Structures are given as structure tokens and as C-alpha cells.
Short mmCIF file of C-alpha atoms in Angstrom, two decimals:
data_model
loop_
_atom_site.label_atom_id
_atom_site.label_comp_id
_atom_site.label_asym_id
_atom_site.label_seq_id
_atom_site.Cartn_x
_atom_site.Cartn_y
_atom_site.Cartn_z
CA UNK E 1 3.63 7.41 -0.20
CA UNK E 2 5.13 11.00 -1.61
CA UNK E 3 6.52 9.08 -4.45
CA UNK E 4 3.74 6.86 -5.13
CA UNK E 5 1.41 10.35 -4.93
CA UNK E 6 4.20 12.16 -7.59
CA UNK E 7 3.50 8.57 -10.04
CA UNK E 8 -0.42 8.69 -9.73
CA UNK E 9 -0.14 12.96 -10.40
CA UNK E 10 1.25 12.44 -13.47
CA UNK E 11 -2.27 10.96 -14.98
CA UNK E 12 -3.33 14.70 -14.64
CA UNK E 13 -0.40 15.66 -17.63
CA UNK E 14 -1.63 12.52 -19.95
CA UNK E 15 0.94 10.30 -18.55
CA UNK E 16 -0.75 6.75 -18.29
CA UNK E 17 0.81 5.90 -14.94
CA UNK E 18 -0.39 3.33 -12.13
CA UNK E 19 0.96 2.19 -8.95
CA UNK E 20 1.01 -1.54 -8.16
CA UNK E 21 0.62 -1.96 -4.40
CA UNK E 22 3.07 -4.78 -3.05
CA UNK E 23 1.85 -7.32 0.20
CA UNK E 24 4.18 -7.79 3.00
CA UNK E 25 4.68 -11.40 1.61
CA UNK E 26 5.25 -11.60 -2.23
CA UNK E 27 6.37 -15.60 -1.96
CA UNK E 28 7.22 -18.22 -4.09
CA UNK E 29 10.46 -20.29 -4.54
CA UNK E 30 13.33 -18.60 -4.83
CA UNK E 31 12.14 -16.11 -2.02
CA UNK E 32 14.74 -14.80 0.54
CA UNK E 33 12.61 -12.16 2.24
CA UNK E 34 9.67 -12.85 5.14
CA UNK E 35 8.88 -16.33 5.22
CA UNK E 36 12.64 -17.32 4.64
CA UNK E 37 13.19 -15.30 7.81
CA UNK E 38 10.64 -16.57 9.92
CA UNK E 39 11.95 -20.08 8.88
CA UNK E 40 15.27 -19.07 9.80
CA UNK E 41 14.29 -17.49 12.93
CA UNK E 42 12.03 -21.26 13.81
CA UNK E 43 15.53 -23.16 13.25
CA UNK E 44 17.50 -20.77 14.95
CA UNK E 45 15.05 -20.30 18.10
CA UNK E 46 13.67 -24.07 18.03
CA UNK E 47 9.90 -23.25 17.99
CA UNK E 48 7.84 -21.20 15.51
CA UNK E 49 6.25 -18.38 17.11
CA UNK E 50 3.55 -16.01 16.73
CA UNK E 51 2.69 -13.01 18.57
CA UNK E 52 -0.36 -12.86 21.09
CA UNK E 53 -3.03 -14.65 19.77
CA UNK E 54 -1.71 -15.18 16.27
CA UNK E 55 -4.89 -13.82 14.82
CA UNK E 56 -3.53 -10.73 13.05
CA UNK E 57 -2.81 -11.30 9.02
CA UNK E 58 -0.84 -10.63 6.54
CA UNK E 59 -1.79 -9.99 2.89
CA UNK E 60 0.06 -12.58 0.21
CA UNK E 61 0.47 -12.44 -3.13
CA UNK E 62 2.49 -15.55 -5.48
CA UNK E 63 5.69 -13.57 -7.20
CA UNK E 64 4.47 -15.11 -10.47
CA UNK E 65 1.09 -13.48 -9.54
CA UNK E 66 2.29 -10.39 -8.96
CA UNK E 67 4.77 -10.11 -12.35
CA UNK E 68 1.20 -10.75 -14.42
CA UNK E 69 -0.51 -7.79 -12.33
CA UNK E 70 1.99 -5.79 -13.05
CA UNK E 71 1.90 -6.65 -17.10
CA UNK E 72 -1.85 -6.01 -17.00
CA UNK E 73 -1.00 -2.47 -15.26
CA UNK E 74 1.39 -1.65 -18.49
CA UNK E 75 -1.11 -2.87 -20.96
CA UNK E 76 -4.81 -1.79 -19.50
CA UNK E 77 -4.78 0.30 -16.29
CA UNK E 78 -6.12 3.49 -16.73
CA UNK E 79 -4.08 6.52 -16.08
CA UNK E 80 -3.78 7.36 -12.16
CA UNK E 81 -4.41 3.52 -11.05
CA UNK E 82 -3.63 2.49 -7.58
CA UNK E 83 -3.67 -1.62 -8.00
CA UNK E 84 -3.52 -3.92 -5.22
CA UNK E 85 -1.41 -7.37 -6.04
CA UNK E 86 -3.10 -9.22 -3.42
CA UNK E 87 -4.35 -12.83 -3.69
CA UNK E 88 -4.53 -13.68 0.04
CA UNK E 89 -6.78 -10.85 1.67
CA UNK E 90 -5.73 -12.20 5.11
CA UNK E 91 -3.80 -15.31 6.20
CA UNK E 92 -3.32 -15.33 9.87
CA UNK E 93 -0.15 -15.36 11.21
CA UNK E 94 -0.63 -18.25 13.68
CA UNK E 95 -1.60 -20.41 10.57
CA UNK E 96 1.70 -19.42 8.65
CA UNK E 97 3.65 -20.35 12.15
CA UNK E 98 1.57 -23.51 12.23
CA UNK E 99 2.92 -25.09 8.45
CA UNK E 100 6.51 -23.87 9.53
CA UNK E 101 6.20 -25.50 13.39
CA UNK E 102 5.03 -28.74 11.39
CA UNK E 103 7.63 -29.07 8.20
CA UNK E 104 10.78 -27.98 11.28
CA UNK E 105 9.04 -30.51 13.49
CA UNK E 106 9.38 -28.07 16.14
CA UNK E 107 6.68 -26.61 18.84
CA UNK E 108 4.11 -23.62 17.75
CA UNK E 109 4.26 -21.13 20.36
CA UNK E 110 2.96 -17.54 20.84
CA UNK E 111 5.76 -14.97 21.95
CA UNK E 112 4.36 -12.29 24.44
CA UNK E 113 4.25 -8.83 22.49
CA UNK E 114 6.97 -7.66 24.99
CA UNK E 115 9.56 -10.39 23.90
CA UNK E 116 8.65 -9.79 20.50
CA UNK E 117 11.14 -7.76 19.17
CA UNK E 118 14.05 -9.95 21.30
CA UNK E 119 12.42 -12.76 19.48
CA UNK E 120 11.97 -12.01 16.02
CA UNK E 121 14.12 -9.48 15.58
CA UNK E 122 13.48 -6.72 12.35
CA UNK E 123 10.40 -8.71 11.97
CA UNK E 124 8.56 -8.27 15.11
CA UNK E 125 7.17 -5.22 13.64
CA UNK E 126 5.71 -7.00 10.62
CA UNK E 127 4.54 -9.67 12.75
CA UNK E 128 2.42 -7.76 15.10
CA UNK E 129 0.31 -5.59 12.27
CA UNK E 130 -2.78 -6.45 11.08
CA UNK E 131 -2.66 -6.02 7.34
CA UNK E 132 -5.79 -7.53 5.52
CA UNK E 133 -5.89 -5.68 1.88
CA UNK E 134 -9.01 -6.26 -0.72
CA UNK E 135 -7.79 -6.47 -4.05
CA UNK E 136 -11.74 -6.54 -5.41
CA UNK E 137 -11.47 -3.08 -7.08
CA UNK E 138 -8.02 -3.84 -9.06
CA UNK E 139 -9.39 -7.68 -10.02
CA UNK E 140 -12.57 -5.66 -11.53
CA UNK E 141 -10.74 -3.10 -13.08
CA UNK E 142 -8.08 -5.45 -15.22
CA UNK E 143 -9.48 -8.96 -15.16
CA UNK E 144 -6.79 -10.04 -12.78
CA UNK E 145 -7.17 -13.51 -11.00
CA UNK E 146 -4.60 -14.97 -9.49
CA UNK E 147 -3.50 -18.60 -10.29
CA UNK E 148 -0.73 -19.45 -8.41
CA UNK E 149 -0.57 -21.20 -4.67
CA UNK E 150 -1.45 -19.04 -1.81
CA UNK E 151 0.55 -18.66 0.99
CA UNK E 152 -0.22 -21.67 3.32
CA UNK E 153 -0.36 -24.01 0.09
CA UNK E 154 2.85 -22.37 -1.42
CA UNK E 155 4.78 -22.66 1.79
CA UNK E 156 3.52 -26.00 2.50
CA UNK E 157 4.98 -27.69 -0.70
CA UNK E 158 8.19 -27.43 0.93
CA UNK E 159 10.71 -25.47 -0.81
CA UNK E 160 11.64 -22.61 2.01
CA UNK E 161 12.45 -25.30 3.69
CA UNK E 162 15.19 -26.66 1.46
CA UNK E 163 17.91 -24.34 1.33
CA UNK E 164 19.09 -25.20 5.08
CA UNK E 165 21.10 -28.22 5.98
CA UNK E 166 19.45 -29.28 8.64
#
């Protein structure tokens, strides 16, 4: 935050800088971060869990979606722009557990909170929040729409899925 409050100051001394807000989940093939982990942790465990009630949600955006946000921020976004890169406002986490439970072939279950961190390790933490994000303001403000799969569709097709032998 202190840095991304130093970037957005400098609009004050005719600097045209912006901020482009990052998701939890920037995905797309060729991503090692969240959902590879939570794969990873599904194979390793044998089920593909969720915390509680699974009804807490992460915001998504495509990588490829993302890279043309931030393009738009160099070219068009006024001075002292904080930009959200979000496509998917809110996908709950159950449903992400759900597609990776299916394409694993292995149970969906919900981890208590207090076996949460045993569970899923660093990402526990990530996996409990509630993070739903509007990206309404930044889409009005540059034209920016995204094109590219959302989460569930993107990690449906497959490809996190690939890079393990099984």
C-alpha cells in the first residue's frame, strides 16, 4: 500500500502514473502460482478441498487480460489511476474445488477452518478470505473488457492439469 500511495502521489508533480490492482488469481496456461497449488495440493492430499462452506470468492483475472489492462494504463489512464484487472468479480471457491475434484477424479470436500492451515498449507490464508473486487470504474474509465476465459472455463480446458504425471 505505502508504495502504491508514493506511485499514485506522483500525479500531484505531473507525473502520469497509475496503479494496476492485481487479483489473487491472475491464470492462464503457463501459470505456476494459486491454482497450480491447489491442484498440487488435490493430488498430493487425494480430495480437493474447500474451507467451510466454500462460499467465499476469489477475484480472477486471464494473464492475457491483465497484460492489455495494463497497456491501456500506459496509453490512456489519467494521472493518479488506481485500476482494477479484474474479470471475475467473485468465483466461489467451492466451484474452483469442484472443476479440480472432477478433472483429478477425486472427492470434493470442505476442510474445517481449524485444519485449514495443516491442509493447505501457505494457502489456507488465501483460501479462507472473501475477496470479491468490481472492476466497473476501471472498465468505464479505459474501455477495458476482458476477452479471455474466466476462471472456471480457463481451468476447465485442462491445461493445469497437464504438467503432472499422474
Amino acid at each position: 500500500m505505502a508504495t502504491e500511495k508514493v506511485a499514485l502521489s506522483f500525479a500531484s508533480l505531473g507525473v502520469r502514473s497509475s496503479v494496476v490492482r492485481l487479483p489473487p488469481t491472475c491464470h492462464g496456461d503457463g501459470d505456476h502460482l494459486f491454482l497450480a497449488a491447489l491442484v498440487g495440493i488435490a493430488r498430493e492430499k487425494g480430495v480437493s478441498g474447500f474451507i467451510g462452506d466454500g462460499s467465499n470468492r476469489w477475484s480472477a483475472v486471464h494473464r492475457l487480460d491483465a497484460a492489455h489492462l495494463f497497456r491501456l494504463a500506459l496509453e490512456k489512464a489519467p494521472a493518479g489511476s488506481p485500476l482494477h484487472a479484474v474479470a471475475d468479480e467473485g468465483v466461489p471457491i467451492r466451484a474452483v474445488a469442484e472443476v479440480i475434484g472432477r478433472h483429478l477424479d477425486v472427492p470434493v470436500v470442505s476442510v474445517p477452518a481449524d485444519e485449514a492451515s495443516e491442509h493447505f498449507g501457505w494457502l489456507a490464508g488465501f483460501l479462507e478470505a472473501d475477496n470479491p473486487v468490481s472492476s466497473a470504474l476501471t472498465r468505464e474509465l479505459l474501455g477495458w473488457q476482458p476477452t479471455h476465459p474466466g476462471l472456471i472455463d480457463d481451468l476447465d480446458k485442462g491445461h493445469y492439469f497437464h504438467s503432472w504425471s499422474a
